[in-house]
mmCIF file of C-alpha atoms in Angstrom:
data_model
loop_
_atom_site.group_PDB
_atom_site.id
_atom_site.type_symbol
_atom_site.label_atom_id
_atom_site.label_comp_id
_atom_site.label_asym_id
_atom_site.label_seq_id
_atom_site.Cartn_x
_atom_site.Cartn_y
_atom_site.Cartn_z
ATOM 1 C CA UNK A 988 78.428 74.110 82.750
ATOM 2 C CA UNK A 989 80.365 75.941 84.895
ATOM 3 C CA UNK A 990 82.652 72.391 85.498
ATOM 4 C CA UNK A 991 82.641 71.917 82.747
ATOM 5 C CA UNK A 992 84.022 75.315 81.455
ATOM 6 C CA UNK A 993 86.464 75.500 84.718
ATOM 7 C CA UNK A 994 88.043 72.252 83.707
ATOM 8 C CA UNK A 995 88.727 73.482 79.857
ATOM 9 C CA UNK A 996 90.502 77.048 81.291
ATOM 10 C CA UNK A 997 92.759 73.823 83.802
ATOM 11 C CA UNK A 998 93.803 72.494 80.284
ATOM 12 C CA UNK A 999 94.646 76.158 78.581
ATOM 13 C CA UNK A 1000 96.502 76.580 81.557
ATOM 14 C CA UNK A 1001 98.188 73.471 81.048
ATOM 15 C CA UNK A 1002 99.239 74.187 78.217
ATOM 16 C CA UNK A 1003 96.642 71.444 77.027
ATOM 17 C CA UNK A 1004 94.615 73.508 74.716
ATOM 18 C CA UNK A 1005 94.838 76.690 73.263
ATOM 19 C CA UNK A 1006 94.493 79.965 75.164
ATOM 20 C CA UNK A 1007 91.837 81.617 72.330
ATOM 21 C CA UNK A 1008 89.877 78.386 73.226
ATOM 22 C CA UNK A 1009 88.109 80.241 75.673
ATOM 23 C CA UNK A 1010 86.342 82.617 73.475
ATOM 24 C CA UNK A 1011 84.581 79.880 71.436
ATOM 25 C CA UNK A 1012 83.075 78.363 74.286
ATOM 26 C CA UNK A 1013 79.655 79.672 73.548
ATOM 27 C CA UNK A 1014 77.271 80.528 76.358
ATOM 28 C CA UNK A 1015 73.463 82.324 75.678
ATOM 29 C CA UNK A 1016 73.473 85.433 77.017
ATOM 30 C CA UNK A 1017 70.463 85.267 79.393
ATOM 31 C CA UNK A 1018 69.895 85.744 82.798
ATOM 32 C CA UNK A 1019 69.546 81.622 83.699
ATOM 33 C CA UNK A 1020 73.637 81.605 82.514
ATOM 34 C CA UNK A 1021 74.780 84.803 84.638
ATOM 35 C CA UNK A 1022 76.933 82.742 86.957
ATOM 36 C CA UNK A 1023 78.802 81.269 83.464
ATOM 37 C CA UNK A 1024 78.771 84.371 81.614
ATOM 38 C CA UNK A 1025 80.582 85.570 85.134
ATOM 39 C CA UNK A 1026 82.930 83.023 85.272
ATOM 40 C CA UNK A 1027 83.870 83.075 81.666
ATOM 41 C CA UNK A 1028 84.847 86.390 81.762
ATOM 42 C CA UNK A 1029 86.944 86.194 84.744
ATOM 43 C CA UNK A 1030 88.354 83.784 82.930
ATOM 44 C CA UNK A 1031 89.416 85.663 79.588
ATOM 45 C CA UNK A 1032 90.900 88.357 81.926
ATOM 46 C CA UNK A 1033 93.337 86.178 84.315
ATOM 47 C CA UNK A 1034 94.311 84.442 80.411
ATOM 48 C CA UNK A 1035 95.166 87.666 79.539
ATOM 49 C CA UNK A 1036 92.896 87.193 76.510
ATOM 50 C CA UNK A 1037 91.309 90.561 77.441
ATOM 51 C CA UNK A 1038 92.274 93.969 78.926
ATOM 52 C CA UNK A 1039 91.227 95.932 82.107
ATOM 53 C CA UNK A 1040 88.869 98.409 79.761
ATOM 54 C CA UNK A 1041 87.354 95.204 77.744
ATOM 55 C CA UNK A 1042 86.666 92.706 80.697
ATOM 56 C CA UNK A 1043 84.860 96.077 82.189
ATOM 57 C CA UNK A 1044 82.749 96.197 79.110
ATOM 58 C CA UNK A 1045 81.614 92.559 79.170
ATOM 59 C CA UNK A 1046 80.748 93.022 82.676
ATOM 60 C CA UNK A 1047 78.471 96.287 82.584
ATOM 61 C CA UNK A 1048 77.180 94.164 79.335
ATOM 62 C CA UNK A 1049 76.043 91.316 81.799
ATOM 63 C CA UNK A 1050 74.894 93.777 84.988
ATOM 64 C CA UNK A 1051 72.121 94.608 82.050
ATOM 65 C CA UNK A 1052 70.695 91.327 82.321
ATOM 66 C CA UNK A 1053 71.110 91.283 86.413
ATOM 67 C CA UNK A 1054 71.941 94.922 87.710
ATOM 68 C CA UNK A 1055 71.658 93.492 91.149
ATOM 69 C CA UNK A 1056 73.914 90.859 90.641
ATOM 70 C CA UNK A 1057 76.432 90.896 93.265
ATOM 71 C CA UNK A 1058 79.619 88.902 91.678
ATOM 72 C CA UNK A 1059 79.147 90.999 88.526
ATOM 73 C CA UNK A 1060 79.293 94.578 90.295
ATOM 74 C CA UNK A 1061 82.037 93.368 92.661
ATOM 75 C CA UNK A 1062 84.274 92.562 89.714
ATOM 76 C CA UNK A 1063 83.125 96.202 87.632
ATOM 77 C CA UNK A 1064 84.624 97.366 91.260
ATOM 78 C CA UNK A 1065 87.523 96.016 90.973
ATOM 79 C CA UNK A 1066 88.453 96.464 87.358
ATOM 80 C CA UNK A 1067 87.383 100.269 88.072
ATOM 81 C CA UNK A 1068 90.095 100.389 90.756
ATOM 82 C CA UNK A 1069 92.909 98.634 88.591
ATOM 83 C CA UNK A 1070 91.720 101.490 85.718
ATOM 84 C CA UNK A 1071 92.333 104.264 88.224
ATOM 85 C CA UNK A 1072 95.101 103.066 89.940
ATOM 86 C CA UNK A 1073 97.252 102.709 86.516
ATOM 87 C CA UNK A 1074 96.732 106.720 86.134
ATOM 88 C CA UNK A 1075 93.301 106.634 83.915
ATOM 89 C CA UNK A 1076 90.426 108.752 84.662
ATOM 90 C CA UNK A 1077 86.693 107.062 86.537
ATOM 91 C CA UNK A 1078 83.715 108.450 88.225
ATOM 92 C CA UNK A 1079 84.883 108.264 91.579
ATOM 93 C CA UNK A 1080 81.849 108.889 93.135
ATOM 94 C CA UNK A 1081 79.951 106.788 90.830
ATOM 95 C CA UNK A 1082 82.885 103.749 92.336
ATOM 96 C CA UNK A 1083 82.160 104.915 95.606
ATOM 97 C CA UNK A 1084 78.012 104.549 95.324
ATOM 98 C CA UNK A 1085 78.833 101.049 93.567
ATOM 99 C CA UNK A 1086 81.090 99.476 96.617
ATOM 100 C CA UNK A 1087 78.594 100.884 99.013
ATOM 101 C CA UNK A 1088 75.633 99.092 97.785
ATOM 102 C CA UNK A 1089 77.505 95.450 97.527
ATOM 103 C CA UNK A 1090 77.258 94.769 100.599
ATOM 104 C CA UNK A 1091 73.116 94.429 100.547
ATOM 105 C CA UNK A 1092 74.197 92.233 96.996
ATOM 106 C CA UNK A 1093 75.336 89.088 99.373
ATOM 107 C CA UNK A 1094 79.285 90.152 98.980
ATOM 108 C CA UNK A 1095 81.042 89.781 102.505
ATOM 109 C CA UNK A 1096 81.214 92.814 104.697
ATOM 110 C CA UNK A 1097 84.851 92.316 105.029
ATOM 111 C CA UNK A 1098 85.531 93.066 101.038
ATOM 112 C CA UNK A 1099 83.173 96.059 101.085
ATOM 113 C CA UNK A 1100 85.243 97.414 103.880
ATOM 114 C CA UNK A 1101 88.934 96.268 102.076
ATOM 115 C CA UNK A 1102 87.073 98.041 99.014
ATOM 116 C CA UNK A 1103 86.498 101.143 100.790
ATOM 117 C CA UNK A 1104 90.380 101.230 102.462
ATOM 118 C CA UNK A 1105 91.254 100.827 98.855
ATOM 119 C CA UNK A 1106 89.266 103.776 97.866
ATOM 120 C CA UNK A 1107 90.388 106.296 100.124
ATOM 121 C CA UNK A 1108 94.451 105.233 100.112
ATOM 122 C CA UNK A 1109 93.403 106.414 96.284
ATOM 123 C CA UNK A 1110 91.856 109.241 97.473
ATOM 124 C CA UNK A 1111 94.856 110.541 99.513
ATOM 125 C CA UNK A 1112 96.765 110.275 96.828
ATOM 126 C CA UNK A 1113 94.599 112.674 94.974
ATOM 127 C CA UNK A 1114 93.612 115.109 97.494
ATOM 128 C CA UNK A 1115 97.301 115.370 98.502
ATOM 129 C CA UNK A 1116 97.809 116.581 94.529
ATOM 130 C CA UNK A 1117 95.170 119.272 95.402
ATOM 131 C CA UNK A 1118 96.525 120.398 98.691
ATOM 132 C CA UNK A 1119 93.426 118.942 100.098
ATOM 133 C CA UNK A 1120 95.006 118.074 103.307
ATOM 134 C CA UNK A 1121 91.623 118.090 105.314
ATOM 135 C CA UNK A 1122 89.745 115.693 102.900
ATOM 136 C CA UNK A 1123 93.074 113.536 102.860
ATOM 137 C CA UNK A 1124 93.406 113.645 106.844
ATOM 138 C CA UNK A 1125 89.777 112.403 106.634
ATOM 139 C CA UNK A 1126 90.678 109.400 104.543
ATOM 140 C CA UNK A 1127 93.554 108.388 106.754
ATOM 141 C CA UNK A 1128 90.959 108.539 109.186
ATOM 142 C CA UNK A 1129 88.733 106.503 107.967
ATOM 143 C CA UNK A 1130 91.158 103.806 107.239
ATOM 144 C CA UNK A 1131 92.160 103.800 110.944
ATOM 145 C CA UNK A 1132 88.845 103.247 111.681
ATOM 146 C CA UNK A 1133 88.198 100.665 109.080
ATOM 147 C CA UNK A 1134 91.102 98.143 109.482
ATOM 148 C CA UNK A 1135 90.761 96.962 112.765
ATOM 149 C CA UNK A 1136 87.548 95.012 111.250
ATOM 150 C CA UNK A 1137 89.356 93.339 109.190
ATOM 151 C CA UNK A 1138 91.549 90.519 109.249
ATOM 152 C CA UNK A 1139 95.436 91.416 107.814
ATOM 153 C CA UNK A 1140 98.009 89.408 106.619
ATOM 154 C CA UNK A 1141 101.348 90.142 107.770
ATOM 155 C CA UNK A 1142 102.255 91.626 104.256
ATOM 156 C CA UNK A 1143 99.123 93.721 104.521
ATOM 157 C CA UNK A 1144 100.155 94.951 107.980
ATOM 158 C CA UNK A 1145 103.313 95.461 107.043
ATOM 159 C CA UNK A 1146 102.516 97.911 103.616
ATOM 160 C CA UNK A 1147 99.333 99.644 105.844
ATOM 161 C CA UNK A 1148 101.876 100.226 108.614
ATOM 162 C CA UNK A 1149 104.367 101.828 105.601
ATOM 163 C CA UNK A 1150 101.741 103.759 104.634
ATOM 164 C CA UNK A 1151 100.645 105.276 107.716
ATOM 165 C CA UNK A 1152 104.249 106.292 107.946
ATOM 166 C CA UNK A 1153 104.389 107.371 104.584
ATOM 167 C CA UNK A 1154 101.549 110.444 106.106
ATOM 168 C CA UNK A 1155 103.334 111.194 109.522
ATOM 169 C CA UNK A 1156 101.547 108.590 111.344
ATOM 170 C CA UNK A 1157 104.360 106.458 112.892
ATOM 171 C CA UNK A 1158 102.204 106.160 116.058
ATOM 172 C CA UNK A 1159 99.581 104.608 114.009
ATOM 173 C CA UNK A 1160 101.910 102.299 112.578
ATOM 174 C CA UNK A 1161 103.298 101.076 115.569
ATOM 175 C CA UNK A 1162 99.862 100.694 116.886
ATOM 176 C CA UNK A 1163 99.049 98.016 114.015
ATOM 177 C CA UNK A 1164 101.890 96.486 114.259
ATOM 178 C CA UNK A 1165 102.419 96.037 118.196
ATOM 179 C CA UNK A 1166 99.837 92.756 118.620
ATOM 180 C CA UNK A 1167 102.122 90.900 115.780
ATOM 181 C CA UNK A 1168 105.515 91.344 116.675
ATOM 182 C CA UNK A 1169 105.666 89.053 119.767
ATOM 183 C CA UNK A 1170 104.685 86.013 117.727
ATOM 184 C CA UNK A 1171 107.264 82.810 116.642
ATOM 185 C CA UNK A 1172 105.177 83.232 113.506
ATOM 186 C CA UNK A 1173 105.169 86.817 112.403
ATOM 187 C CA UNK A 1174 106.838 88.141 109.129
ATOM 188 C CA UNK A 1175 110.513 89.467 109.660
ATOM 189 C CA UNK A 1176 109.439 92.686 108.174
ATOM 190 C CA UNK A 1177 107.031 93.807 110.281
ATOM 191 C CA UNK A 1178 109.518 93.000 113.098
ATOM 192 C CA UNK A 1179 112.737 94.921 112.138
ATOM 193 C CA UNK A 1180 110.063 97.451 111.019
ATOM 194 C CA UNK A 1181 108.566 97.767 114.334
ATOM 195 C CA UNK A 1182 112.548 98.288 115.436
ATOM 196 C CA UNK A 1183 113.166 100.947 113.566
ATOM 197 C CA UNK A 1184 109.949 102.749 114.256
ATOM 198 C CA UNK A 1185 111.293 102.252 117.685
ATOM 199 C CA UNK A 1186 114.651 104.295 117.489
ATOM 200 C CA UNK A 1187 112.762 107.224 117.516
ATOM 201 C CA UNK A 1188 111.267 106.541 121.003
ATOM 202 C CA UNK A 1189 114.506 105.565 122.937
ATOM 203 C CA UNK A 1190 112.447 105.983 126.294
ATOM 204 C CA UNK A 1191 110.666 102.641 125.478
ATOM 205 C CA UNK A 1192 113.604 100.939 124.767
ATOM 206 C CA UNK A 1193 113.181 99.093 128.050
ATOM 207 C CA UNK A 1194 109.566 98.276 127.649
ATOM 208 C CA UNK A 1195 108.466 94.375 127.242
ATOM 209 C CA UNK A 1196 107.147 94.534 123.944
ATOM 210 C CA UNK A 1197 110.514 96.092 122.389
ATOM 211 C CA UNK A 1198 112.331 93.225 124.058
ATOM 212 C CA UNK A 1199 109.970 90.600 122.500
ATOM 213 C CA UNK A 1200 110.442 92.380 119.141
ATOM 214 C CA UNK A 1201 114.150 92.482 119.589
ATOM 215 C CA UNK A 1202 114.389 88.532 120.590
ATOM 216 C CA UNK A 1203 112.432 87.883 117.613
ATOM 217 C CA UNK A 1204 114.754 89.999 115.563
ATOM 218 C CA UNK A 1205 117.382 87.517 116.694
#
């Protein structure tokens, strides 16, 4: 079934069959078809056939017929952090209880802990509205502490490293940055970033790894 629906959402993509084709694809709504139910709503929200606030209806729908069900609660997650990030209000505590308990639901350690950097870059955010510079020092903190558990992309080392930055930590930038910029294969940006982060320590100009970053500048 779930083929079977996959290869129908290929065609609406595809321009193949229509996009409302997906909502007449009727599946029971019982615990034997969670993994469809899942996919089908995934589905409806990537064709844009339903918004943030109505995929995270359907979802705490289906948690009621599996409220351990660890696909299910990872995507409430993540629809509650595209909610709050566009402004609207959520239970942040009640998010932060919900990513902390998917990692005993089978989901990979690694996006519980990506989860949880995305929670408290939120955070600072808000506790820096509310002057709450020691709950927003604590965040950075924790994301220090977090990342290096993680595997980044270039891009994502390059907008942590901005970020960092962004809160007076150029130190901590440079130190995320540093094992990437000797590589033939690392992203110009974090490169002529690295550079720049380097004008303001002229001392290491002669040091080997602002050489390397300089030749791969070149």
């Amino acid at each position: 079934a779930r083929i079977i629906q996959k290869e129908a959402v290929n065609r609406i993509t595809d321009n193949k069959l229509p996009a409302e084709y997906i909502n007449r694809l009727e599946v029971p709504a019982s615990r034997e078809y969670i993994s469809v139910l899942n996919d089908r709503e995934i589905y409806r929200y990537l064709l844009q056939t339903t918004s943030e606030f109505e995929a995270l209806e359907s979802f705490l729908q289906l948690r009621k017929l599996e409220p351990l069900n660890g696909h299910i609660n990872y995507n409430i997650c993540t629809l509650r952090f595209f909610i709050w990030q566009r402004g609207d209000s959520i239970d942040t505590k009640v998010l932060l209880q919900e990513i902390s308990s998917l990692e005993k639901q089978s989901i990979d350690n690694s996006l519980v802990k990506r989860m949880l950097i995305n929670y408290h870059i939120l955070k600072c955010d808000e506790y820096m509205d509310r002057f709450n510079y020691t709950a927003k020092d604590q965040s950075l903190l924790f994301i220090k502490n977090t990342y290096p558990a993680i595997k980044l992309t270039d891009e994502e080392i390059f907008s942590l490293a901005k970020y960092f930055s962004f809160y007076a930590h150029s130190n901590w930038s440079e130190e995320l940055v540093e094992p990437r910029i000797d590589k033939i294969d690392v992203s110009e940006d974090i490169v002529f970033y690295y550079v720049n982060l380097g004008f303001y320590h002229p001392a290491e100009y002669g040091s080997d790894q602002f050489r390397d970053a300089l030749l791969n500048a070149i």
